[in-house]
XYZ file of C-alpha atoms in Angstrom:
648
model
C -93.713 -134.794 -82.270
C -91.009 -133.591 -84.847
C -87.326 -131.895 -84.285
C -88.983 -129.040 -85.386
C -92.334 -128.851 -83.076
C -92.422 -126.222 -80.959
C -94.237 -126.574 -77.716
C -95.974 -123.443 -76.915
C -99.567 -122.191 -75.331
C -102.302 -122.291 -77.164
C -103.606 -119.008 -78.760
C -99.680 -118.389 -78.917
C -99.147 -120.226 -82.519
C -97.109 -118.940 -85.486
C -100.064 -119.293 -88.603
C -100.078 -119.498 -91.580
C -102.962 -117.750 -91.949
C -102.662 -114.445 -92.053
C -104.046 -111.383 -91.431
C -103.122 -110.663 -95.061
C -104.651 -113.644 -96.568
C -107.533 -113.522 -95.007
C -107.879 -109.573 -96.487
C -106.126 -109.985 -99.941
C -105.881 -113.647 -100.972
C -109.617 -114.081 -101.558
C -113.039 -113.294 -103.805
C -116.422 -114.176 -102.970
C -118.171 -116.091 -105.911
C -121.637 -115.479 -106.394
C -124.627 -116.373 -109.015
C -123.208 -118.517 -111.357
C -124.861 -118.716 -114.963
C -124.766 -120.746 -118.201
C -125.457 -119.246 -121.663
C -124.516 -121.048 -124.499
C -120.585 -121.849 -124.336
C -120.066 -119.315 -121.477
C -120.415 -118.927 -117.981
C -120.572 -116.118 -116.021
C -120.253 -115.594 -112.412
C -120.350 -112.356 -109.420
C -117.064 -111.700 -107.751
C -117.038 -109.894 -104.143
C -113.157 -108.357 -104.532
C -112.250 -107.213 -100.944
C -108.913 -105.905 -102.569
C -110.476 -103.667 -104.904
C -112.728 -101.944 -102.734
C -115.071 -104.413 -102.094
C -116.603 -104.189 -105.957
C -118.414 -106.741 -107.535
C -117.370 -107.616 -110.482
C -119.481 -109.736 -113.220
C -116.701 -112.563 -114.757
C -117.462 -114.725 -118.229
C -115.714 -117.651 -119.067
C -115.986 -119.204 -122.457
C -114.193 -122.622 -123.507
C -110.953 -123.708 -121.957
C -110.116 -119.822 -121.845
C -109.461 -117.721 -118.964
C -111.826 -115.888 -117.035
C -112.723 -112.635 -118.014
C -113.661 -109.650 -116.434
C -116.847 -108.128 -118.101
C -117.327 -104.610 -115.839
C -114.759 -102.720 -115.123
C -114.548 -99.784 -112.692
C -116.387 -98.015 -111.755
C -119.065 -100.633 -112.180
C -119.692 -102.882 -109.650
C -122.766 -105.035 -109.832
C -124.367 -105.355 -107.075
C -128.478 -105.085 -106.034
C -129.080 -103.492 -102.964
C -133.317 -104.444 -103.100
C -134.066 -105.698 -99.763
C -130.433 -104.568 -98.751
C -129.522 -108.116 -98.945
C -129.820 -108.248 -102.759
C -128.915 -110.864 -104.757
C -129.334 -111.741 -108.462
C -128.203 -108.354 -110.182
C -127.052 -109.382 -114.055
C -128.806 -111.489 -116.519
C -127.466 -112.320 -120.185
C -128.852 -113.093 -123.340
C -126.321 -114.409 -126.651
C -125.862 -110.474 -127.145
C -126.504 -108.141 -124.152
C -125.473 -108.062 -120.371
C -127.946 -106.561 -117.882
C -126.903 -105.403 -114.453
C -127.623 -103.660 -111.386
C -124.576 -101.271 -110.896
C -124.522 -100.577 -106.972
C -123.454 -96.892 -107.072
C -127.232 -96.082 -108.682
C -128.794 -98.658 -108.473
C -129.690 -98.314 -112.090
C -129.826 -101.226 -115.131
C -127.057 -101.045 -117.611
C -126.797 -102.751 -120.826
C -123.928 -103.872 -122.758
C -123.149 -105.869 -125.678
C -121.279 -109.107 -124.492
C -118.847 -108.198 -127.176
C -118.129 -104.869 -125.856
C -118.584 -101.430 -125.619
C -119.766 -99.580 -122.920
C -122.710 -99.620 -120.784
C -125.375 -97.627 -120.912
C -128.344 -97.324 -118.314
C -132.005 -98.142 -119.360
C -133.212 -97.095 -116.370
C -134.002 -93.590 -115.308
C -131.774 -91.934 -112.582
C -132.940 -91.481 -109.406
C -131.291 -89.736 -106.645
C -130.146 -91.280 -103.168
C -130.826 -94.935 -104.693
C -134.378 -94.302 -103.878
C -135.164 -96.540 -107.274
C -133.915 -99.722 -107.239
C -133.744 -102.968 -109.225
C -133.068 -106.482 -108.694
C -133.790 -110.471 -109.349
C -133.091 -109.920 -113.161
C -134.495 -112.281 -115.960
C -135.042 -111.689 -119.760
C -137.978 -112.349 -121.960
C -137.560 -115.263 -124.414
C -138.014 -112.998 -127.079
C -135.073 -110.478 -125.579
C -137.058 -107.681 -125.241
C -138.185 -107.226 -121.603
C -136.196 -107.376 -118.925
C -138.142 -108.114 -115.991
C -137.012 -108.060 -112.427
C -138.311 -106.687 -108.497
C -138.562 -103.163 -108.148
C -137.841 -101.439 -105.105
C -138.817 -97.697 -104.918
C -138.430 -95.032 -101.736
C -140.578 -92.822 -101.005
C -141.328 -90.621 -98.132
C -144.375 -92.331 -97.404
C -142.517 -95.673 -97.276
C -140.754 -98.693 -99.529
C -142.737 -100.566 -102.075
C -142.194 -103.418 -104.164
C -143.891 -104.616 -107.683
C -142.406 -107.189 -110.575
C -141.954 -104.394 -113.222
C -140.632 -105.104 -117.060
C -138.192 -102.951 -118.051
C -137.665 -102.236 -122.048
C -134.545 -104.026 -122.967
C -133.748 -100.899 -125.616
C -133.826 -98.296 -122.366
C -136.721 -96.870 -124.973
C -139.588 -96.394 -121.961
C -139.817 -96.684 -118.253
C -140.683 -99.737 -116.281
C -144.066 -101.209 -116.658
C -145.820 -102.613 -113.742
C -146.910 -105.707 -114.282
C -147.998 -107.056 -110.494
C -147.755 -105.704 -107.326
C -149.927 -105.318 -103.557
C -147.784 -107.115 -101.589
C -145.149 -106.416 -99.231
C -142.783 -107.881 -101.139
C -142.583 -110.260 -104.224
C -139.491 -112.741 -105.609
C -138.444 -114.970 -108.127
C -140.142 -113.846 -111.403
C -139.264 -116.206 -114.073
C -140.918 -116.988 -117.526
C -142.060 -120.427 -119.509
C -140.061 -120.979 -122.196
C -142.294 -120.088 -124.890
C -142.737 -116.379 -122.804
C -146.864 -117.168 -122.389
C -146.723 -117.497 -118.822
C -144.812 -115.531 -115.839
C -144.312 -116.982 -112.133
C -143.633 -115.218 -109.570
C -143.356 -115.227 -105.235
C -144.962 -112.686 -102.367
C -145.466 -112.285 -99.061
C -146.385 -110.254 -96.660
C -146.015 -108.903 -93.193
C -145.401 -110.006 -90.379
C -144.133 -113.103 -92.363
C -140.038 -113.668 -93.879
C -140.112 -115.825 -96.964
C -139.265 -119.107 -94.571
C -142.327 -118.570 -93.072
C -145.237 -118.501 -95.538
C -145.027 -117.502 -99.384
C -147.654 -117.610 -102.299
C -146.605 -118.866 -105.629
C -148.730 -117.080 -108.286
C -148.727 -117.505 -112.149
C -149.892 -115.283 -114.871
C -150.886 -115.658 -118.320
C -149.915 -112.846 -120.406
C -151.670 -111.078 -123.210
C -150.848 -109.868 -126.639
C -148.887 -106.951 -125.063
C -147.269 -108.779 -122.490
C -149.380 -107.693 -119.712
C -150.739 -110.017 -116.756
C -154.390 -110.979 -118.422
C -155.003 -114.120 -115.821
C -153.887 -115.118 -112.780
C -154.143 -117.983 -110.267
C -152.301 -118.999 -106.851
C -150.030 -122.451 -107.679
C -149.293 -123.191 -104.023
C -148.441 -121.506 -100.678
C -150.091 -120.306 -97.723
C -149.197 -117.884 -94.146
C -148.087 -121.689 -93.043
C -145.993 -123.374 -96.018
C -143.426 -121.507 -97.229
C -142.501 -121.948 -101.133
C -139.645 -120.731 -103.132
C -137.278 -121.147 -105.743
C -140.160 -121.472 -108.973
C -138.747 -122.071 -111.941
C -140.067 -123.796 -115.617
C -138.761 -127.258 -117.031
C -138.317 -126.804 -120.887
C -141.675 -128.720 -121.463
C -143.161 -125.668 -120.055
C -143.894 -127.784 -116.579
C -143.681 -125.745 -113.148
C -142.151 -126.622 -110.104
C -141.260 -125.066 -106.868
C -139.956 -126.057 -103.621
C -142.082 -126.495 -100.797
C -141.795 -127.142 -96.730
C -144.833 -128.495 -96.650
C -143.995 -132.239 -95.707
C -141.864 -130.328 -93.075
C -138.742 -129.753 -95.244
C -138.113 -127.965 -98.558
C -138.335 -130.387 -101.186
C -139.258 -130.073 -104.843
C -142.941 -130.283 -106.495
C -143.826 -130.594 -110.025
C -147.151 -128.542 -110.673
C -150.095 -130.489 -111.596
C -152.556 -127.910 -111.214
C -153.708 -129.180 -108.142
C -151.510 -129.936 -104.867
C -148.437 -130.724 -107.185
C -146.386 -133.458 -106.801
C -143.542 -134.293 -104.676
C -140.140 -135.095 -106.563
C -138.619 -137.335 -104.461
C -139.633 -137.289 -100.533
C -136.368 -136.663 -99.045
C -136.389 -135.517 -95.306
C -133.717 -133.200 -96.225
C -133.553 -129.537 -97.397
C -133.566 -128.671 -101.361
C -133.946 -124.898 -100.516
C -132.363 -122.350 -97.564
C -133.909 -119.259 -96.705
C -134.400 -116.764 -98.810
C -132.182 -114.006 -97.793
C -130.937 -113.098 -101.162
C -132.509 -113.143 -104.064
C -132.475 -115.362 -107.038
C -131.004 -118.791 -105.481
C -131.326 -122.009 -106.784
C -131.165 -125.466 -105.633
C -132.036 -127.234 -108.763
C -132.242 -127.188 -112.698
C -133.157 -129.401 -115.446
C -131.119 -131.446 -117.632
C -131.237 -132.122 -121.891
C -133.472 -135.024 -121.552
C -135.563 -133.642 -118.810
C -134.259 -134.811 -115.552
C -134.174 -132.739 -112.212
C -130.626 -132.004 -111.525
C -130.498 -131.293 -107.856
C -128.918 -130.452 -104.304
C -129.849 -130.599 -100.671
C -128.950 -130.889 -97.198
C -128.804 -133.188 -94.520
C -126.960 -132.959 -91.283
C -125.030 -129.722 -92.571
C -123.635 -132.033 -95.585
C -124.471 -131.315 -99.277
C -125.445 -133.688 -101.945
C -126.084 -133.650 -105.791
C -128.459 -135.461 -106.981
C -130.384 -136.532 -110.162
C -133.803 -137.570 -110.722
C -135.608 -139.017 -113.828
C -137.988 -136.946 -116.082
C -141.768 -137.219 -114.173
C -139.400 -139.425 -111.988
C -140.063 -139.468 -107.940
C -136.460 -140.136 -106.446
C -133.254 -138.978 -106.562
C -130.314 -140.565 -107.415
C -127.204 -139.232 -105.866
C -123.988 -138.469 -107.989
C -121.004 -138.630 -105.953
C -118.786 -135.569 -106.491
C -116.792 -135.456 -103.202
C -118.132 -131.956 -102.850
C -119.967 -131.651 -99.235
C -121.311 -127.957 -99.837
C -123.093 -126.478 -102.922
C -124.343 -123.221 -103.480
C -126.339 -121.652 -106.263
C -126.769 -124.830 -108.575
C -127.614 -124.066 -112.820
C -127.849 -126.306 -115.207
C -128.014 -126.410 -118.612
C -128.522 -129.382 -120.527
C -126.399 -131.680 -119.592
C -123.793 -128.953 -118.099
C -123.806 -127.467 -114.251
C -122.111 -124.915 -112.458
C -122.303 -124.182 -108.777
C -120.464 -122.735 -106.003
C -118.922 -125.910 -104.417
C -116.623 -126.848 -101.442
C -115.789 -129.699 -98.851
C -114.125 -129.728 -95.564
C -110.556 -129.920 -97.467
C -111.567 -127.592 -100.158
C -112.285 -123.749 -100.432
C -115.410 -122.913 -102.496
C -115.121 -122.380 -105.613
C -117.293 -122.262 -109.201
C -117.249 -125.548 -110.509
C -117.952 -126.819 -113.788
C -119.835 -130.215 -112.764
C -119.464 -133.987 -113.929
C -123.005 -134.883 -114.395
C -122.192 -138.785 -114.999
C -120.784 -139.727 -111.834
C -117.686 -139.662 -112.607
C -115.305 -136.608 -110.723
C -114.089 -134.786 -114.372
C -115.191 -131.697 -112.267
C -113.825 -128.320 -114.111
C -112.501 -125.375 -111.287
C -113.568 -121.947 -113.393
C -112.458 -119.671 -110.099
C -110.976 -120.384 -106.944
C -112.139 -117.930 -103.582
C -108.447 -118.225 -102.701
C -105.358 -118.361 -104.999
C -102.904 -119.592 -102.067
C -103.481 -122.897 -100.593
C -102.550 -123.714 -97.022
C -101.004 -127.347 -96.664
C -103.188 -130.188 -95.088
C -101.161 -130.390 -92.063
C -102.185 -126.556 -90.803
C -105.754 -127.325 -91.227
C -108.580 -128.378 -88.801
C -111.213 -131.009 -90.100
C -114.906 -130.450 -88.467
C -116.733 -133.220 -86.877
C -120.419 -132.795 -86.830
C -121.971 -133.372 -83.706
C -125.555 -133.767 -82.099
C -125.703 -133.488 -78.613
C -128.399 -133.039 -75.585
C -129.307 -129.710 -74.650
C -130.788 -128.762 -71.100
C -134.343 -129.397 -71.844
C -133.890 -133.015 -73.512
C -133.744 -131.232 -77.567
C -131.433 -132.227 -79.726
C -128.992 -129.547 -81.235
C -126.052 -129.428 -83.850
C -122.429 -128.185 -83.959
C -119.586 -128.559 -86.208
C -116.116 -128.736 -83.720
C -112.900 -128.080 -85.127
C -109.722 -128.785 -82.923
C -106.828 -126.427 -82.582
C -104.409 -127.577 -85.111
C -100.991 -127.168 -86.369
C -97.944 -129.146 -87.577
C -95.275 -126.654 -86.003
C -96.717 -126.818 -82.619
C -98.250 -128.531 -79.640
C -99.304 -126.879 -76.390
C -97.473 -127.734 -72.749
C -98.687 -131.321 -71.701
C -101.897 -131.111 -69.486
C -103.461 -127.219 -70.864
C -106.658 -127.439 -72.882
C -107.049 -124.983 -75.570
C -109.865 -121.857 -75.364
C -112.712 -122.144 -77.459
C -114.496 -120.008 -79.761
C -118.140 -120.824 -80.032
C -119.466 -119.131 -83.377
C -122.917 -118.188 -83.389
C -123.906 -117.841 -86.953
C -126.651 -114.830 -88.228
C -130.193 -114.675 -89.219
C -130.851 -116.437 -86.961
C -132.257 -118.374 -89.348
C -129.586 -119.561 -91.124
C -127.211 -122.574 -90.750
C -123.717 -123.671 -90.726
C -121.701 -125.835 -93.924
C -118.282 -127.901 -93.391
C -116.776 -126.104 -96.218
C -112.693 -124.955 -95.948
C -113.462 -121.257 -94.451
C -109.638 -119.421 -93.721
C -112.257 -117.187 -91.443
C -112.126 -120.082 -88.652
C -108.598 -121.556 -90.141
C -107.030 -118.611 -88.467
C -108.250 -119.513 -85.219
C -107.307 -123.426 -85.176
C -104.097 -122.724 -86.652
C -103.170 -120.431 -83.685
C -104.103 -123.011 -81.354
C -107.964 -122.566 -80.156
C -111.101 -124.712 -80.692
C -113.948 -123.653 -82.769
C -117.262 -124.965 -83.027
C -119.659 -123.114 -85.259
C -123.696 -123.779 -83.505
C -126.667 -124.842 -85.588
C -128.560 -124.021 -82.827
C -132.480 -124.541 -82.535
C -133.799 -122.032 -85.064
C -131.602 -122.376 -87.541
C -132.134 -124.017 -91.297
C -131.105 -127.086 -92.718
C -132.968 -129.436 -90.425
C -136.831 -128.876 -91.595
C -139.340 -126.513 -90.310
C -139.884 -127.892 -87.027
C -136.346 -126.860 -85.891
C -136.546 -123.969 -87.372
C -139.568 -123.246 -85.403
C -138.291 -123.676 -82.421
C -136.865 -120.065 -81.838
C -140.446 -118.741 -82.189
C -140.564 -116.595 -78.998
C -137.476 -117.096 -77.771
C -134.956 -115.605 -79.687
C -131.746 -114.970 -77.140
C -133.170 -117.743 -75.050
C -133.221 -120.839 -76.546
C -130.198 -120.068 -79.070
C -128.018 -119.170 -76.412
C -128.867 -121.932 -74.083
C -127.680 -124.459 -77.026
C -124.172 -122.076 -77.824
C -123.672 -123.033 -73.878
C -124.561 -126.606 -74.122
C -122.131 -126.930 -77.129
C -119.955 -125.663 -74.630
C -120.443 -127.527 -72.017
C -120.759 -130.772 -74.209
C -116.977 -129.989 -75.283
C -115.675 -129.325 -71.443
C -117.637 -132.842 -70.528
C -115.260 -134.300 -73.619
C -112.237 -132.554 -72.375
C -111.812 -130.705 -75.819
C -112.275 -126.756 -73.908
C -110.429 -125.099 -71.261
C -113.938 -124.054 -68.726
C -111.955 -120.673 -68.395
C -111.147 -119.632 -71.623
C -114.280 -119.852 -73.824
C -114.957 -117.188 -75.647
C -118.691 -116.421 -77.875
C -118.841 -114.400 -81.286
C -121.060 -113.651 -83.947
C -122.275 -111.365 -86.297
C -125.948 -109.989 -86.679
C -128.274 -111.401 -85.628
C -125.365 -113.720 -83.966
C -123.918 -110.705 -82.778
C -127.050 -110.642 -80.483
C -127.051 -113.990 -79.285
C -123.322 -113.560 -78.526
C -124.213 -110.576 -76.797
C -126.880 -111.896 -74.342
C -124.528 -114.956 -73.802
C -121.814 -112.609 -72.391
C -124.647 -110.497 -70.341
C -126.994 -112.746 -68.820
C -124.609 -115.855 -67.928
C -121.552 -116.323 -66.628
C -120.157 -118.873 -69.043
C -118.275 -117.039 -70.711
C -114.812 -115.176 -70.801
C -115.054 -112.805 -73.650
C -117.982 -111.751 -76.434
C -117.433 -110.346 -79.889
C -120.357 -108.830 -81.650
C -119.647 -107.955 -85.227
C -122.575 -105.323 -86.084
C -124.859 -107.326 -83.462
C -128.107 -106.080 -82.666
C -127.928 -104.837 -78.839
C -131.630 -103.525 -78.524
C -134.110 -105.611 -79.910
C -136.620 -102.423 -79.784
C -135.412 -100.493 -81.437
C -134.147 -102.550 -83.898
C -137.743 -103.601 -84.828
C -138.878 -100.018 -85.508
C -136.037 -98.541 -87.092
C -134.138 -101.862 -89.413
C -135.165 -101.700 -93.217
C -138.780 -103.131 -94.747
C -137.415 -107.157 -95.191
C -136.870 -107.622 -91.381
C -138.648 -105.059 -89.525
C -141.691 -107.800 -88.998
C -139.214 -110.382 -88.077
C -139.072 -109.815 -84.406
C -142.638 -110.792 -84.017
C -141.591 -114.218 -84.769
C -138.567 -113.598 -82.635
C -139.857 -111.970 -79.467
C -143.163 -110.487 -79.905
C -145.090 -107.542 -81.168
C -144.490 -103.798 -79.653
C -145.804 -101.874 -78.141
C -147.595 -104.763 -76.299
C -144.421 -106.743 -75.411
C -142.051 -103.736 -74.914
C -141.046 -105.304 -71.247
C -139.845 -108.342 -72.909
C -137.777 -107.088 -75.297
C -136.290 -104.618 -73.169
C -135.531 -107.677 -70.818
C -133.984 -109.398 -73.769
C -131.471 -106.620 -74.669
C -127.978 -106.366 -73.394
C -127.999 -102.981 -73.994
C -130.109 -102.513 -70.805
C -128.918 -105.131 -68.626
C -125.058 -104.417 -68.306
C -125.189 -104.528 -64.437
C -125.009 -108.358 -64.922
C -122.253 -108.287 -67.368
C -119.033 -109.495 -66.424
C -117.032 -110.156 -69.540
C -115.038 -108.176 -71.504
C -116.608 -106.994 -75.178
C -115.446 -106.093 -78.527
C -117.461 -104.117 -80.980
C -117.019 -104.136 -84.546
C -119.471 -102.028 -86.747
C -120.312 -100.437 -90.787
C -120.879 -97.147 -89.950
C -123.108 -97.191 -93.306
C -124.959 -100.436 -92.168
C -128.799 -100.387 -92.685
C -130.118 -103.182 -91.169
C -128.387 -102.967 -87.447
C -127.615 -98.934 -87.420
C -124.317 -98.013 -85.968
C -125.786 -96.767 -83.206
C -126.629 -99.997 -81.387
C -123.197 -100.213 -81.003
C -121.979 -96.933 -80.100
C -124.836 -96.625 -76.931
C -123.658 -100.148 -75.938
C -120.446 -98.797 -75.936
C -120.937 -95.113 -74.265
C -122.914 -97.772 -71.778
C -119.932 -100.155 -71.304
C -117.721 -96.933 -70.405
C -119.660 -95.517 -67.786
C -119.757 -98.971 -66.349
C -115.646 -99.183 -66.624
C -116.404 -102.866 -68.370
C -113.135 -103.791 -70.563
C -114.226 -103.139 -74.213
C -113.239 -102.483 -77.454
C -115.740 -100.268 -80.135
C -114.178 -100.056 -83.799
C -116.126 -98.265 -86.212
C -115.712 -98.875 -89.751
C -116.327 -95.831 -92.539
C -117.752 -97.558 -95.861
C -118.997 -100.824 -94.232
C -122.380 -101.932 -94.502
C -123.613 -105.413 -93.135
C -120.795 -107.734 -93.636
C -117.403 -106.408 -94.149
C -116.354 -106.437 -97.642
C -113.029 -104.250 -97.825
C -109.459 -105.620 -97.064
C -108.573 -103.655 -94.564
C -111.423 -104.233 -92.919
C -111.294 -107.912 -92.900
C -106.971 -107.272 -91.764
C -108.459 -105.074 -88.951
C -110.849 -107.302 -87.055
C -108.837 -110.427 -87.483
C -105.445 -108.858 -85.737
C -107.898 -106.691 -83.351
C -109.733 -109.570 -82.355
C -106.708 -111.611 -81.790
C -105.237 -108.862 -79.393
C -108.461 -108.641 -77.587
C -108.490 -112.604 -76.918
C -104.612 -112.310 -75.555
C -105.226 -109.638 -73.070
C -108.687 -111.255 -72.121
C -107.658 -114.245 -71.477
C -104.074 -114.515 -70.422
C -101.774 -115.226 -73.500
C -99.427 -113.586 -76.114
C -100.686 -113.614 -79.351
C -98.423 -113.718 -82.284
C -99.696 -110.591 -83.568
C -100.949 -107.905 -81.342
C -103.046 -104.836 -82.280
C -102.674 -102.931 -79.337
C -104.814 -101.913 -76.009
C -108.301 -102.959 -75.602
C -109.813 -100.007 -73.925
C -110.690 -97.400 -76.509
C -113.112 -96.680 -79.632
C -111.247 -96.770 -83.007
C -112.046 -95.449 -86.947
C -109.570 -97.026 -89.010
């Protein structure tokens, strides 16, 4: 301890992690590209109304911004979206999220122009962009609305804005991923269908395409209701590959017109699921190579393996996360981070050396070393003899130390999907929690990706069972270690998290407080009413309705309050499409009549996921009130009483 420690309770820390920084201080980079020299990029700008703005970089010159308002390019296809620009050596194409229209513009300048035809309501809309070789197609998903439901085709739009899209495949639910051989004969492409997600079973198809560009032959590459493939893409030779979990874990195949073959048989992840569109996990260098990244035990690698080669060699880059990998020749760019290190898009050092290039920062002020908390991965034993995974970060701060003898509440993070996972990279998000003096740890619990198909599996049925019983053996595991006070824990989440979080607080007694940012509180009626991409999902998850309508109404806090005990805070997009507002305004009318201490804030503008600063300033201060009059201490910033509904 220092002159200049403070000893104080925990939760009671001065941070240096704002409120403000977390709100102002920060982009969200997205969909990096090469072409040619330049590099181009998606930034999520919470401080300028949540647009997304498409950036180039050329040289050793500063980034540039390449849409100005009102543009902001953004696909809303799925409502997830994804991919929503592609460029060629003289146009941009984009997806501008006010229409949902396609804009062209010369990468010189000018203005854009649509090529799309307007559509009211964003009934029409376009995503998962690519270009023709020859320039003059651009072909992408289309999404269209109509009152007799949503449907989706692989349309190719004229790059002149001369004629209206042209079908080119369609009659599935949904489709993904087209992408062209490089001498334009060919077309891949993805679908699905109902009551499947794209991590359970895809089809990879490819098409040979006539004199006019039409689809003249098809055939089915790989895929099946049981193996789910994504992620196809052509080596300049004109060979295919995809990624497949059929060994049990997504790893990469080269097509051979039969099974394909596996490149490299890692049991590690080269894909995650496919909740937005137009990821990648690999590329191709000059000479041929597969330039590549996975995931094992929540830790990223890069990776290179030889042309018609079968292993991978890794490259050492002292990044541990990686996100939306492209190469190009013997350049890459990706969205990287580590444990010490924000994410960022990086220029990459393909020789194993660490001549890495930062192009943008997701922060511009750095926190020093000595405020932040380092995660430990963990496995531990959960109740039925499974293994499950955490990441635990201890409360940490160089101006402080809590009262000898008080263990410090802990947040247990339960992330969305569920099926998603959890990455050690720098996050300010949980920052502002260790910094103030609590324990994290952020759950892979049973269900989630990362660790192969198997444990991904294992929520089948038993969504807000078996993920919650793991969020309470983290729990436990970190009382056992004498890391968590047993009376101060405290469960959050958003989504699909927001659920788990939300049966956690009902249906045990663990607990002390729950936080549900736009959660799902009843599982019914979120499988009739949520948007096309998820509205199978809870098949998987809990079963099929009408037939199982007991189940899911036992599964749903909203109709089992009477065994609640903890206070709740609600945090909700009143413009959200995939959990509608009102799950959380009847949990909340419900919560009142049961005089339950709770907190509803209602958000004008927000969709799913908070994007605007004053959002993100919001639920950081409101939450941290909420956790000092929950569980006993003053919090360095307070917003205020915990008993009423707010609109900001």
């Amino acid at each position: 301890m220092t002159a200049a420690t403070t000893t104080a309770p925990y939760g009671s820390w001065k941070s240096p992690v704002s409120e403000d920084l977390l709100a102002q201080d920060r982009v969200v980079t997205t969909c990096p590209s090469i072409v040619g020299p330049a590099v181009f990029w998606v930034e999520l700008r919470p401080s300028d109304a949540g647009r997304y703005v498409l950036v180039q970089q050329v040289g050793e010159g500063p980034p540039t911004d390449l849409t100005d308002k009102p543009f902001s390019v953004r696909s809303l296809v799925y409502e997830y979206g994804g991919l929503a620009y592609a460029v060629t050596s003289r146009y941009v194409f984009f997806v501008n999220g006010d229409d949902q229209r396609i804009y062209r513009m010369d990468r010189d300048g000018g203005s854009p122009r649509p090529i799309t035809p307007a559509v009211a309501d964003r009934r029409l809309r376009f995503g998962d962009l690519t270009v023709s070789p020859d320039g003059s197609r651009v072909v992408c998903i289309r999404e269209r609305h109509a009152d007799d439901g949503i449907r989706h085709d692989i349309v190719a739009v004229p790059a002149s804005g001369s004629g209206d899209p042209e079908p080119l495949t369609g009659g599935h639910d949904f489709v993904a991923g087209p992408c062209f051989s490089p001498d334009g004969s060919r077309l891949a492409w993805l679908t699905w269908d109902h009551p499947d997600m794209p991590w359970d079973g895809t089809q990879l198809w490819e098409g040979t395409l006539g004199p006019s560009g039409d689809i003249v032959r098809t055939r089915v590459v790989a895929g099946s209701r049981t193996e789910s493939v994504v992620q196809p893409s052509y080596a300049p030779d004109g060979t295919l590959y995809y990624v497949s979990d059929r060994s049990g874990f997504w790893n990469i195949y080269r097509d051979d017109g039969l099974r394909g073959r596996r490149v490299g048989g890692l049991d590690a992840e080269f894909a995650e699921p496919s909740w937005y569109l137009g990821e990648h996990s690999y590329g191709f260098g000059r000479d041929g190579a597969v330039v590549a990244v996975w995931t094992r035990n929540s830790c990223g690698q890069l990776g290179r393996s030889e042309p018609k080669g079968d292993g991978f060699v890794p490259i050492d880059t002292g990044f541990t996360f990686f996100a939306d990998l492209c190469v190009a020749g013997s350049r890459a760019v990706a969205v990287c981070g580590s444990s010490d290190r924000v994410s960022a898009v990086i220029e990459l050092d393909l020789s194993g050396g660490r001549q890495h290039r930062l192009l943008r920062s997701s922060r511009r002020t750095l926190i020093g070393a000595e405020y932040l908390s380092t995660p430990r991965y963990m496995e531990y034993e959960t109740r039925d003899g499974r293994t499950a995974r955490m990441l635990y970060y201890p409360p940490r701060n160089a101006d402080f130390v809590a009262p000898s003898g008080e263990l410090p509440p802990l947040i247990v993070i339960c992330h969305g999907g569920p099926t998603s996972s959890v990455s050690p990279v720098l996050n300010y998000a949980v920052q502002f929690w260790t910094s103030r003096g609590f324990a994290v740890t952020d759950v892979d619990y049973r269900g989630s990706s990362g660790h192969g198909r198997r444990y991904r599996e294992a929520l089948r049925g038993r969504w807000g069972i078996v993920d919650v019983a793991d969020c309470e053996d983290a729990a436990r595991r970190l009382m056992q270690l004498g890391l968590a006070d047993p009376c101060r824990l405290v469960i959050k989440g958003a989504s699909a998290g927001g659920f788990t979080a939300l049966c956690a607080a009902t249906f045990g007694n663990l607990f002390a407080v729950g936080v549900s940012h736009y959660g799902v509180a009843d599982a019914a009626s979120i499988a009739v009413g949520t948007h096309k991409f998820e509205s199978s999902y809870l098949e998987f998850l809990i079963g099929s309705l009408p037939r199982d309508v007991d189940r899911f109404r036992e599964r749903s806090p909203l109709f089992n309050l009477d065994r609640l005990k903890a206070p709740l805070l609600l945090f909700q997009g009143a413009e959200d499409r995939v959990v509608p507002p009102d799950q959380a305004a009847r949990l909340a009318e419900a919560l009142r009549q049961q005089g339950v201490m709770y907190r509803h804030v209602e958000f004008p503008g927000e969709q799913h996921g908070f994007r605007l600063a004053e959002t993100i300033r919001t639920v950081a201060s409101t939450e941290l009130a909420f956790y000092g009059e929950a569980l006993g201490f003053v919090p360095a910033v307070s917003a205020g009483s915990c008993w009423t509904k707010e609109t900001p």
